[in-house]
XYZ file of N, CA and C in Angstrom:
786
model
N 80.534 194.605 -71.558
C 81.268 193.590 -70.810
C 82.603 193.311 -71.486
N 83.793 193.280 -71.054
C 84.797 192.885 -71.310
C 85.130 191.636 -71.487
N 86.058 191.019 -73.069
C 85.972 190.239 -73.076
C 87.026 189.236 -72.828
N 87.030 187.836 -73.110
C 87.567 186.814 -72.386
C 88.915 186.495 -73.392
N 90.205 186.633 -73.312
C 91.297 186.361 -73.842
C 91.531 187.698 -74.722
N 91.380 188.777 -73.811
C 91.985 190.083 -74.185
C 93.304 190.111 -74.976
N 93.563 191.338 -75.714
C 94.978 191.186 -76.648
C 95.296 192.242 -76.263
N 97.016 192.283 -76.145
C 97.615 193.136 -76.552
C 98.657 193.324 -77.314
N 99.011 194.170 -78.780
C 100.303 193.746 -79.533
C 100.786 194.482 -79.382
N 102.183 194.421 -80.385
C 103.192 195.170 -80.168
C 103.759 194.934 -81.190
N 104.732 195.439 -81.963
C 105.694 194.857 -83.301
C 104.998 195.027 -85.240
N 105.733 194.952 -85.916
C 105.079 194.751 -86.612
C 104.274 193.886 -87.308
N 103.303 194.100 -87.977
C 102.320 192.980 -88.569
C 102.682 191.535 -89.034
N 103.596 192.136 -90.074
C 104.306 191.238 -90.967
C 105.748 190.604 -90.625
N 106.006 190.942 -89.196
C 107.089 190.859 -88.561
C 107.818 189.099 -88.802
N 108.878 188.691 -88.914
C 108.762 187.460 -89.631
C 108.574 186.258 -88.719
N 108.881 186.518 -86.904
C 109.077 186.177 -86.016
C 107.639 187.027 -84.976
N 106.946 186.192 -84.324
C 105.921 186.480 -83.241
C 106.142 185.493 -81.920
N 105.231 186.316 -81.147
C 105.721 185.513 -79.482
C 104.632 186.048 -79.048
N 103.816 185.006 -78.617
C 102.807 184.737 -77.231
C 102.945 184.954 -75.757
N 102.418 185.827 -75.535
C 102.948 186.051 -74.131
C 101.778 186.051 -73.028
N 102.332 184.992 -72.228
C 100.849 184.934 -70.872
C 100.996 185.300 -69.513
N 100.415 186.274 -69.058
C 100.472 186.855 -67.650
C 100.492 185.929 -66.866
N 100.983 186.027 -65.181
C 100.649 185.790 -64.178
C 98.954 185.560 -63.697
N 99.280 185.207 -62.625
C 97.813 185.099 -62.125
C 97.639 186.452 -61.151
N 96.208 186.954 -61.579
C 95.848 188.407 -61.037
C 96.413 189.278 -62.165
N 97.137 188.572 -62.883
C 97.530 190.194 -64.031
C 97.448 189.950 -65.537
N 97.040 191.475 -66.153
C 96.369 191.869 -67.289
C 97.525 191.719 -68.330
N 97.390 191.291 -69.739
C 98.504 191.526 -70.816
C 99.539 192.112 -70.396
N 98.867 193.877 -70.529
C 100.178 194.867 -70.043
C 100.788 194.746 -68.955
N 100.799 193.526 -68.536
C 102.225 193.473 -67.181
C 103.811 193.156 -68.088
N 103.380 192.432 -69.547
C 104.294 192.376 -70.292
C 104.890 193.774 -71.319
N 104.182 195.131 -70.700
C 104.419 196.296 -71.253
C 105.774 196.119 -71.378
N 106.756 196.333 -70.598
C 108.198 196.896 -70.234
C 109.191 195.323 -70.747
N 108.439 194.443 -71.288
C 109.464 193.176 -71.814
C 108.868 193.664 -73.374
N 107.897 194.282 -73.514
C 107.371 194.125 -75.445
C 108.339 195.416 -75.908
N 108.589 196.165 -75.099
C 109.460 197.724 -75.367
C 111.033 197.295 -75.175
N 111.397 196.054 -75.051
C 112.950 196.481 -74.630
C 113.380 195.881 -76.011
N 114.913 196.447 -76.170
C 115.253 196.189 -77.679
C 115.556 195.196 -78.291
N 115.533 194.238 -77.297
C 116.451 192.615 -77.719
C 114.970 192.013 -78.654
N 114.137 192.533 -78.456
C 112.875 191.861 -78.895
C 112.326 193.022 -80.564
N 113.035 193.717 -80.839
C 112.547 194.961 -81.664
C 112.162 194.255 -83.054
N 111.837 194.353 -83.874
C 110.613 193.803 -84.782
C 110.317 192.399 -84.825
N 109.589 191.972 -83.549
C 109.060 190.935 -83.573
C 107.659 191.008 -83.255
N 107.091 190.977 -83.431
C 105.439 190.635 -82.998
C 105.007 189.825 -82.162
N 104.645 190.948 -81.001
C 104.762 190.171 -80.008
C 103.042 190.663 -79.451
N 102.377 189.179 -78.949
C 100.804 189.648 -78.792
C 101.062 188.576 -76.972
N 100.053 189.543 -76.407
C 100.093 189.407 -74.885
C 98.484 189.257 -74.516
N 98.172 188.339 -74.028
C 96.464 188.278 -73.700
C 96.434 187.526 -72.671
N 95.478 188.778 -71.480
C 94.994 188.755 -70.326
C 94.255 186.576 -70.340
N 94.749 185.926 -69.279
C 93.957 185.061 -68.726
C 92.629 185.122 -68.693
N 91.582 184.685 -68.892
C 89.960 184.768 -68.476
C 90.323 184.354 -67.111
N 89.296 185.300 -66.297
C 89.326 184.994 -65.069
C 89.874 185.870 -64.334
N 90.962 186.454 -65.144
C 91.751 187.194 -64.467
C 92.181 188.786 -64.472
N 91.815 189.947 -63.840
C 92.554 190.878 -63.434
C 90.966 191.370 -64.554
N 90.004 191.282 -63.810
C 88.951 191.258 -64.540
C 88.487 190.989 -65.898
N 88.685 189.931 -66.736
C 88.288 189.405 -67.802
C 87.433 188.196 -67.265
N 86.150 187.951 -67.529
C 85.278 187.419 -67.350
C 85.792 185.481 -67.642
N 85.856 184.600 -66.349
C 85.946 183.032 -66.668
C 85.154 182.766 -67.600
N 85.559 182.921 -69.055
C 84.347 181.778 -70.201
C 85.061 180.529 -70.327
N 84.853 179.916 -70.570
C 85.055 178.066 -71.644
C 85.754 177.487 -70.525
N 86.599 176.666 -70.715
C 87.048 175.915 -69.815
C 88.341 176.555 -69.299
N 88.260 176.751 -67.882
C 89.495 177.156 -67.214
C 90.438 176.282 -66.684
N 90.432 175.072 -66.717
C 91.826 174.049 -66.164
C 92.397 174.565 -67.023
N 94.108 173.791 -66.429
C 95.346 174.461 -67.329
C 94.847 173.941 -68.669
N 94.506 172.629 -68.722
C 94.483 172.349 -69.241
C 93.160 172.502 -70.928
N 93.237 173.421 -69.761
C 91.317 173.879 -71.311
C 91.873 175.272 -71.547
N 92.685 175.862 -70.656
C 93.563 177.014 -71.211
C 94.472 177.015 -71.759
N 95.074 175.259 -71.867
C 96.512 175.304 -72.626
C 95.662 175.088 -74.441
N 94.522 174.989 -74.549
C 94.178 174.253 -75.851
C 93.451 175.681 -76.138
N 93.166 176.472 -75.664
C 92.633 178.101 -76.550
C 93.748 178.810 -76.527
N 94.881 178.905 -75.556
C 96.257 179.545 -75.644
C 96.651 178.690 -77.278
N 97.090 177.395 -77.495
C 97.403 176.988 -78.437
C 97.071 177.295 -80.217
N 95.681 177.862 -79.517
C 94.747 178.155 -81.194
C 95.526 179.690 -81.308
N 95.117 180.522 -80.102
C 95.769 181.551 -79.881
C 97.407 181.706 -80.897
N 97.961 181.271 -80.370
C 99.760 180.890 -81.104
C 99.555 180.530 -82.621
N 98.886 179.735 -82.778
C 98.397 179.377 -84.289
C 97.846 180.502 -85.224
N 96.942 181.134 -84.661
C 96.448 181.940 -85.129
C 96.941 183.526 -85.428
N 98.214 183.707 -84.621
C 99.246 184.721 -84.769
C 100.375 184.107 -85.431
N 100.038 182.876 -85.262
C 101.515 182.525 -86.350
C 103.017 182.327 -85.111
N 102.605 182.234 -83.988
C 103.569 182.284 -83.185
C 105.026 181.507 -82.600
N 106.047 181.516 -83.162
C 106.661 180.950 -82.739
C 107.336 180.574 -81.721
N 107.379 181.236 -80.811
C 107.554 181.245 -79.011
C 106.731 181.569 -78.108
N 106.128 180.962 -77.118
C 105.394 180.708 -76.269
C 106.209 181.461 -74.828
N 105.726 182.141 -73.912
C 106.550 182.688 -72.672
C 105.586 182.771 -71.891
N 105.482 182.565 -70.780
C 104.424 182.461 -69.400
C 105.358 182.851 -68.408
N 104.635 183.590 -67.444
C 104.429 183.749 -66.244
C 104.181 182.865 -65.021
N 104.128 182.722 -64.175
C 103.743 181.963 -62.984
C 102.320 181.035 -63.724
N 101.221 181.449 -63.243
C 100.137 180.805 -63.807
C 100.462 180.494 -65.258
N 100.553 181.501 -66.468
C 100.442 181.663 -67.042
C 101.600 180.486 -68.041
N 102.636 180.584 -66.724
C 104.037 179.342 -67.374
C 103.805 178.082 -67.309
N 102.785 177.739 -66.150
C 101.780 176.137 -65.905
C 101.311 176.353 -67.746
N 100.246 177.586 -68.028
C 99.719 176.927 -69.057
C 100.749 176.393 -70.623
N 101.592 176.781 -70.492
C 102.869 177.038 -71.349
C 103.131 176.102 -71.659
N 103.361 175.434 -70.145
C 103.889 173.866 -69.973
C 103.138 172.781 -70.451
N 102.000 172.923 -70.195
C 100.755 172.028 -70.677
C 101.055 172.194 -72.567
N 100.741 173.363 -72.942
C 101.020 173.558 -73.963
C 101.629 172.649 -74.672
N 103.134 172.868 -74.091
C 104.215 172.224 -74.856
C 104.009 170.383 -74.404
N 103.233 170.219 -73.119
C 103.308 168.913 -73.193
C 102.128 168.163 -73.843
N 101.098 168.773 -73.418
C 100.026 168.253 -74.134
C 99.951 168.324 -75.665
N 101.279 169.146 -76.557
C 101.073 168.839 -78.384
C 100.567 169.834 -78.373
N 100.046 170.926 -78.052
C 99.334 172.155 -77.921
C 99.843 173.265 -78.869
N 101.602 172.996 -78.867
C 102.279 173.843 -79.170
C 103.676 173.459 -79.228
N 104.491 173.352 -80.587
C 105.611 172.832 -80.682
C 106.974 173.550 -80.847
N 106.930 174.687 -80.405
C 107.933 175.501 -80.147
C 108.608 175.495 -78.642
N 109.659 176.555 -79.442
C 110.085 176.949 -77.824
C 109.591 177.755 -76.760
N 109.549 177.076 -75.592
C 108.808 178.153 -74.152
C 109.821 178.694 -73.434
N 109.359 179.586 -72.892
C 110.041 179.980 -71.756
C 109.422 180.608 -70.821
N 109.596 179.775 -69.417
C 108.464 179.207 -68.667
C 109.206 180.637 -67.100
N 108.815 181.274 -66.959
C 109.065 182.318 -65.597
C 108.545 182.300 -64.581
N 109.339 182.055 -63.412
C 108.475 181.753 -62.232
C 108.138 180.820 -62.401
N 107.703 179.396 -63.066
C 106.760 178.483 -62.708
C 107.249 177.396 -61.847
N 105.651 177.079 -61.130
C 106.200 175.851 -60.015
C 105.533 174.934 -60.669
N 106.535 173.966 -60.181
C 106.239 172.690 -60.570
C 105.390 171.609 -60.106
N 105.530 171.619 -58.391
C 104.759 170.998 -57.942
C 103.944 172.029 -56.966
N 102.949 171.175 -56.331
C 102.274 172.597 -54.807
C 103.416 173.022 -53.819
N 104.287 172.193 -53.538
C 104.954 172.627 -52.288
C 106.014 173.610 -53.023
N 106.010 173.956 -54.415
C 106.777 175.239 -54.743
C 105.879 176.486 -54.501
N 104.866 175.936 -54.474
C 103.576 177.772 -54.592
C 103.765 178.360 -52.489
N 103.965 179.441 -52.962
C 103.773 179.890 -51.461
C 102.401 179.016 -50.388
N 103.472 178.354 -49.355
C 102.013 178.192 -48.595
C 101.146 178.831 -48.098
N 101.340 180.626 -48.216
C 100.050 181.456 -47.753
C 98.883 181.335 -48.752
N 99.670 181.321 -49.965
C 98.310 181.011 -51.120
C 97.626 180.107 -51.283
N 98.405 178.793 -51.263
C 97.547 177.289 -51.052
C 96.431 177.557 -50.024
N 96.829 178.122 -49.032
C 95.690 178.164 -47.502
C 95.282 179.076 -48.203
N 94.708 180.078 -48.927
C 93.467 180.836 -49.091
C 92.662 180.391 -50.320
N 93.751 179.599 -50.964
C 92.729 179.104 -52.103
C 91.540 178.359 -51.308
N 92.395 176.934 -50.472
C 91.973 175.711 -49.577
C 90.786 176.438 -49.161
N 90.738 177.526 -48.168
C 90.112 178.229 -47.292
C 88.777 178.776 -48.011
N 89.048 179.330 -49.241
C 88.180 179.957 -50.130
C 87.207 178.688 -51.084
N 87.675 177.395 -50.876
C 86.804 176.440 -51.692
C 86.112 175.997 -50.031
N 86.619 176.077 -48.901
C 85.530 175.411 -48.078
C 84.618 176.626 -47.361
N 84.799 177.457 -47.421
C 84.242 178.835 -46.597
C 83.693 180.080 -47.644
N 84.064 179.888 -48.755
C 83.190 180.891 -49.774
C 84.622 181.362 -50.264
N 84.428 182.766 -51.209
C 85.200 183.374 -51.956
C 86.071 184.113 -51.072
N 85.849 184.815 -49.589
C 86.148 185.837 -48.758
C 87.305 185.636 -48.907
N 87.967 184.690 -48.364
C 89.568 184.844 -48.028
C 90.242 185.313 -49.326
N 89.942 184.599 -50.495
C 90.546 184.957 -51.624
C 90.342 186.702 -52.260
N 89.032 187.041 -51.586
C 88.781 188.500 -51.614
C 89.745 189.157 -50.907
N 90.088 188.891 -49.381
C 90.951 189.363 -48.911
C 92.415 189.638 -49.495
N 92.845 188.463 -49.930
C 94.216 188.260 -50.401
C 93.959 189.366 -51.559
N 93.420 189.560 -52.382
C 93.287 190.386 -53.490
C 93.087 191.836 -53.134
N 92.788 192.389 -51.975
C 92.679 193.902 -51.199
C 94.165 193.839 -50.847
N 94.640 193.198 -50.479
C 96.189 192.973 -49.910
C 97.350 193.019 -51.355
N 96.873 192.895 -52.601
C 97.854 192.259 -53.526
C 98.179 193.942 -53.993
N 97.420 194.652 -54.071
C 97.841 196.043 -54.808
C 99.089 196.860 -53.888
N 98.503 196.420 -52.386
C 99.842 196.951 -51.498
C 100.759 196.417 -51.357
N 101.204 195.492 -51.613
C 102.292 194.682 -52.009
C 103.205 195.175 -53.152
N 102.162 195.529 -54.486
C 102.696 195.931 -55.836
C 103.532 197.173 -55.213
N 103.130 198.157 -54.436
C 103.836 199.125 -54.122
C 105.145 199.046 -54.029
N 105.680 197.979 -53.661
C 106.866 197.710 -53.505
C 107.518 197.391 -54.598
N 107.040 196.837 -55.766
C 107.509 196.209 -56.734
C 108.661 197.285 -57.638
N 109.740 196.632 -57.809
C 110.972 197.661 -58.137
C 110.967 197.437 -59.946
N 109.939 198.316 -59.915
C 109.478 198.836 -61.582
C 109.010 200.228 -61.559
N 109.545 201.040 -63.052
C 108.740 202.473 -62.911
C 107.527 202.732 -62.456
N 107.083 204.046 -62.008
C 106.394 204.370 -61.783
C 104.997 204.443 -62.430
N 104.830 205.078 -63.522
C 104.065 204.459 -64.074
C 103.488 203.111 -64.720
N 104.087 202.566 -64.675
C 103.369 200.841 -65.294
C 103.504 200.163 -63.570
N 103.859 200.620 -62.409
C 103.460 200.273 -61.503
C 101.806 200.494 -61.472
N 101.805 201.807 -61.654
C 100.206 202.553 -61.160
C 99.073 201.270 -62.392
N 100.148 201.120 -63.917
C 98.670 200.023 -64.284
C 98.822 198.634 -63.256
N 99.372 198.420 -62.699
C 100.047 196.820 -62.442
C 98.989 196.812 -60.928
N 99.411 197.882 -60.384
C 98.365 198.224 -59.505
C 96.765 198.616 -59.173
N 96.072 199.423 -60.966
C 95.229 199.234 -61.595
C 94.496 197.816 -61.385
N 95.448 197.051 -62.646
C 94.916 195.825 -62.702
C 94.689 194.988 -61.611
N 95.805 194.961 -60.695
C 95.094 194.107 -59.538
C 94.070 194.355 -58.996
N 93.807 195.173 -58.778
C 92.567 195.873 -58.007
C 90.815 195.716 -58.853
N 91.365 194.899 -60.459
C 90.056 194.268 -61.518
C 89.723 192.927 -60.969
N 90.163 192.476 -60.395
C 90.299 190.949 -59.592
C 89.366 191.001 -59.228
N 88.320 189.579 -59.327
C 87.093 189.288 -58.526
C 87.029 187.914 -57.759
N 87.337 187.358 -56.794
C 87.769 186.648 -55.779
C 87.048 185.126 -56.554
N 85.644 185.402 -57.001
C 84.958 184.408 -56.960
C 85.051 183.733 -59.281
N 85.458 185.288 -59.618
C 85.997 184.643 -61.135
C 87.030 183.949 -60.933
N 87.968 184.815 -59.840
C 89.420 183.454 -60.488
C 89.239 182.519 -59.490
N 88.549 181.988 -58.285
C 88.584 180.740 -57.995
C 87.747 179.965 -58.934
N 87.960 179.782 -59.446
C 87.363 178.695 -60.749
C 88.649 178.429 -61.711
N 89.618 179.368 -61.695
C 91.025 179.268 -62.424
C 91.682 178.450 -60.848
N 91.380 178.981 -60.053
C 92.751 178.906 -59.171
C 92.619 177.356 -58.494
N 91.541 176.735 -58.390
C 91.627 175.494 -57.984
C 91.662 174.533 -58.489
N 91.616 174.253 -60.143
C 91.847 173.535 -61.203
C 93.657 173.889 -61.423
N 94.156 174.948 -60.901
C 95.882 175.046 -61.118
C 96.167 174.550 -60.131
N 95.583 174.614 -58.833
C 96.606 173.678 -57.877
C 96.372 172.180 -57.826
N 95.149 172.042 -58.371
C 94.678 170.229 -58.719
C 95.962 170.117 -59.720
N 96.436 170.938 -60.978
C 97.071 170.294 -61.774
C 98.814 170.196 -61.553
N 98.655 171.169 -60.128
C 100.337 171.203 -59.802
C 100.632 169.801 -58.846
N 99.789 169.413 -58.113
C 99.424 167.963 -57.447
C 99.269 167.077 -58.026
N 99.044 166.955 -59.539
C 98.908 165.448 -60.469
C 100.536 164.677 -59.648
N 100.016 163.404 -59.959
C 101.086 162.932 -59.728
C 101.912 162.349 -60.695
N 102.406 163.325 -61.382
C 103.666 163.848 -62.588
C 105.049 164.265 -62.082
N 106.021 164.104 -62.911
C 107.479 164.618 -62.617
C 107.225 166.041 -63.797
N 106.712 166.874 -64.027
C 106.928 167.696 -64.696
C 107.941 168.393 -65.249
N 109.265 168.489 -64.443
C 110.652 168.777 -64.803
C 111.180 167.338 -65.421
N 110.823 166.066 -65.035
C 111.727 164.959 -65.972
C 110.439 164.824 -66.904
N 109.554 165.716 -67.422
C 108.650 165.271 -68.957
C 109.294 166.815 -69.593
N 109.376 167.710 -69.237
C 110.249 168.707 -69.918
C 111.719 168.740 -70.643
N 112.401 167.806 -69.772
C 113.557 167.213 -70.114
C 113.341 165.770 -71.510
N 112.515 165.316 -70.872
C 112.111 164.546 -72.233
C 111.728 165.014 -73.298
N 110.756 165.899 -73.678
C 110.181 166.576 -74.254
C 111.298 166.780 -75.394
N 112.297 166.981 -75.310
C 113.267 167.280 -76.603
C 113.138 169.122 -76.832
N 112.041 169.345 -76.704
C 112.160 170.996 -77.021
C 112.334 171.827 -76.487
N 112.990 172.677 -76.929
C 113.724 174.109 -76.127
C 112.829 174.876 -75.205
N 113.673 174.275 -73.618
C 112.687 175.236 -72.635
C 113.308 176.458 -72.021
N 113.302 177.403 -71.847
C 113.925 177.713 -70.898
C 113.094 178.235 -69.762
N 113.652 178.199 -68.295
C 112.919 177.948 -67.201
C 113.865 179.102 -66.337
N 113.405 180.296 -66.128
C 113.647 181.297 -65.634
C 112.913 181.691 -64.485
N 113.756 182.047 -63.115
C 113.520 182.321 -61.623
C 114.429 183.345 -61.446
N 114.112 183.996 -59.985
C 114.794 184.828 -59.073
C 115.126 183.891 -58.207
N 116.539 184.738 -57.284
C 116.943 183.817 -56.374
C 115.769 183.562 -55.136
N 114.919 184.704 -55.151
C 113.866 184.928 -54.018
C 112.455 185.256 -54.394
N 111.419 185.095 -54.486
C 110.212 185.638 -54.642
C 108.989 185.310 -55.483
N 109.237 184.430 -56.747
C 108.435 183.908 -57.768
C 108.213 182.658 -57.482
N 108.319 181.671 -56.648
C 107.765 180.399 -56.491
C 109.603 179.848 -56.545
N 109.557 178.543 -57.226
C 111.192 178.106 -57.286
C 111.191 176.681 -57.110
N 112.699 176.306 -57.321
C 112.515 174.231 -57.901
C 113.502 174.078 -56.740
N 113.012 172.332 -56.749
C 113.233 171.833 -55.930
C 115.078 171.787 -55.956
N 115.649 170.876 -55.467
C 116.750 170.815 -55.836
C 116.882 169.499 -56.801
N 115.595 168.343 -56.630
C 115.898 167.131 -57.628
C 115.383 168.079 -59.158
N 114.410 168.607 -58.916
C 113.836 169.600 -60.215
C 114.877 170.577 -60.809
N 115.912 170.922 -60.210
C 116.954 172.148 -61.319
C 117.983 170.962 -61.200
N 118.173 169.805 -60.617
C 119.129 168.920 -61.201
C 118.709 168.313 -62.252
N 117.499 168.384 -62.703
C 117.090 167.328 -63.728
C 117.151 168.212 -64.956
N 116.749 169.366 -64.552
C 116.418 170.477 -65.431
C 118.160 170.649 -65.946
N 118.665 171.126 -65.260
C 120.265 171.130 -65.636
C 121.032 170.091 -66.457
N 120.609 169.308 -65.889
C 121.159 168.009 -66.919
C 120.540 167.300 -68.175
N 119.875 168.281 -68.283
C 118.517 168.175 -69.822
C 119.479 169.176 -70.798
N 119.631 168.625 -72.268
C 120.723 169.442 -72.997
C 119.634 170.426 -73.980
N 118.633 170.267 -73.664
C 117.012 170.926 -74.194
C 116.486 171.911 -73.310
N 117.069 171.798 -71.771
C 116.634 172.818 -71.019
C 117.656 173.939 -70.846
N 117.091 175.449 -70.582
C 118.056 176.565 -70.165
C 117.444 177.153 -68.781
N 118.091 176.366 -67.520
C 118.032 177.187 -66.368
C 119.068 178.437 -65.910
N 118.151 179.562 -66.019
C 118.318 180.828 -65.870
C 117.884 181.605 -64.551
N 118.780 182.038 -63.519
C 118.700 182.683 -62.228
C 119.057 183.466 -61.947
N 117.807 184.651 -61.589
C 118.349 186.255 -61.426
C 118.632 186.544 -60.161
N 119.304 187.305 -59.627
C 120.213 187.842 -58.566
C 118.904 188.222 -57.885
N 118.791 188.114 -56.770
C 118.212 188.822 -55.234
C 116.543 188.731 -55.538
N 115.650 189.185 -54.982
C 114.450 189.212 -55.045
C 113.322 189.595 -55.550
N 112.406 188.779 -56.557
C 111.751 189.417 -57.442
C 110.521 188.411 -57.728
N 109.873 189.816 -57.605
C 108.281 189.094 -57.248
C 107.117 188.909 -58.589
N 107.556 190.115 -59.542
C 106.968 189.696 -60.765
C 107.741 190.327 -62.080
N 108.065 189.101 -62.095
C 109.505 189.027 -63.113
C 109.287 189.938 -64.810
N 108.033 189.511 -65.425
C 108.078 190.953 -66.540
C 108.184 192.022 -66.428
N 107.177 192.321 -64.492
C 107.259 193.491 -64.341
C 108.832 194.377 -64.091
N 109.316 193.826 -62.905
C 110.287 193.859 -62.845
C 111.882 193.544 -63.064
N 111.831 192.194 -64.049
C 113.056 192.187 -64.412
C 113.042 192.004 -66.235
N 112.313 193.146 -66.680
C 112.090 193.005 -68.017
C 113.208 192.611 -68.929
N 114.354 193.102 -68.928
C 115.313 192.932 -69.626
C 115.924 191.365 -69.701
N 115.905 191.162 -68.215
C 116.267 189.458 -68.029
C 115.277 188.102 -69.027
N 114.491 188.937 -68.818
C 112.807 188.292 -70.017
C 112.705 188.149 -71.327
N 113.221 189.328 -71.628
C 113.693 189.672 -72.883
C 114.721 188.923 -73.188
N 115.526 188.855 -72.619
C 116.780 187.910 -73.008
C 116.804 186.809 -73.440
N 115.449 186.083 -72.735
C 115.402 184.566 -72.546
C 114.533 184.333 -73.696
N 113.555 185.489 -74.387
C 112.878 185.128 -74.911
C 113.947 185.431 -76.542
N 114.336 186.499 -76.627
C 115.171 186.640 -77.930
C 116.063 185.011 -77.889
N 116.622 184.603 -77.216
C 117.279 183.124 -77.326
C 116.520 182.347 -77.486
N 115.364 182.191 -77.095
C 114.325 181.103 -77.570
C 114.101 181.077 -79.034
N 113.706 182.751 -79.262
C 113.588 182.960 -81.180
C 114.694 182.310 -81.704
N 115.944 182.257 -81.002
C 117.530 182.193 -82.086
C 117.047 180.632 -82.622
N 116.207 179.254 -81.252
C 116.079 178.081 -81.351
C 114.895 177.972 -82.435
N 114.323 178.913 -82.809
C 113.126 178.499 -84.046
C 113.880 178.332 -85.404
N 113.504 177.086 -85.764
C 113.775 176.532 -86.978
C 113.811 177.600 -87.848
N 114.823 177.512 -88.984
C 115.252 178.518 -89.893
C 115.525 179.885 -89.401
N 115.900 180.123 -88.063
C 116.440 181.308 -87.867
C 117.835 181.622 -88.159
């Protein structure tokens, strides 16, 4: 059986600088293949581990963001990590992270929504659909997600794992992740004005089209935070390590520059 908070590294051991890196939802470590290989990031140690729940790693311990932001946290500790980077799902847990004390570095949060009405409303309705009618719909959506990847404007090969991995998805493991993330995107929180408070270096990276996206009171608040870095990539992009690795890389080497004694 495969286990729950899979690793993957990269860099060297003793590297003096490390970075945590958390997938999307539906995807495995190696979606961060093509951001751990680009050069802006070259001897840093950089460790990437699959979600439980997700892209077949078995739901153990507690899956709210919030029971994932406190084993992500030991996680970072335990590599010694000084930057934190998430994905869509993976940038919710980031956030928790950094708000809940979890983790006192810099994040940099990709794709993440802030509230529900940023998450696509086709997904809200199959989660919704899949907690009153069984797992099916969410099965469905997951037969549908690999043909989608087809499109995704990344090489060819780390498409075929990206496409792999989706296809490890089990409808009824990640609804147990997926309805504790949209309970926690519905708290009734300003999450962009506690980030801005927060004092610590975020940066909060989108496409103009395709990864979820802020409101307009949310990138005004975010903008006018001298702690936040809103960052926006040109035209349409659906999974941002996969496909806009270099832009990732960027955000994350500037996050390292903000770690104390660099």
């Amino acid at each position: 059986m495969r286990e729950a908070w899979e690793l993957l590294t990269a860099g060297p051991d003793d590297a003096e600088r490390a970075v945590l890196l958390l997938p999307g939802g539906a995807n495995a470590a190696r979606s961060f293949d093509l951001v751990m290989a680009e050069p802006a990031l070259a001897g840093v140690r950089l460790v990437a581990t699959t979600l439980p729940g997700m892209a077949g790693a078995p739901p153990v311990g507690d899956v709210s963001v919030p029971g994932l932001a406190r084993r992500a946290g030991e996680l970072a500790e335990l590599h010694r990590c000084d930057v934190v980077a998430g994905f869509s799902h993976g940038a919710t847990v980031a956030l928790e992270m950094l708000l809940g004390g979890h983790f006192r570095g810099p994040v940099v949060l990709l794709g993440i929504s802030l509230t529900t009405a940023e998450e696509a409303g086709f997904f809200r309705g199959v989660v919704g659909a899949s907690q009153r009618l069984g797992s099916w719909p969410m099965a469905v959506l997951f037969k549908l997600m690999p043909l989608m990847a087809k499109s995704a404007k990344t090489p060819a090969p780390h498409k075929r794992e990206l496409i792999e991995d989706l296809k490890q998805n089990r409808a009824a493991a990640a609804m147990q992740l997926l309805g504790p993330y949209l309970d926690y995107l519905a708290a009734d929180r300003d999450y962009a004005a506690e980030l801005a408070a927060s004092g610590r270096p975020v940066w909060v990276v989108h496409a103009e089209k395709g990864d979820g996206g802020l409101s307009d009171a949310q990138r005004d608040t975010l903008e006018a935070a001298a702690n936040v870095t809103v960052v926006t990539i040109p035209g349409a992009v659906f999974f941002l390590p996969d496909e806009a690795p270099a832009q990732v890389a960027a955000a994350v080497a500037d996050a390292l520059l903000r770690v104390p004694g660099s």
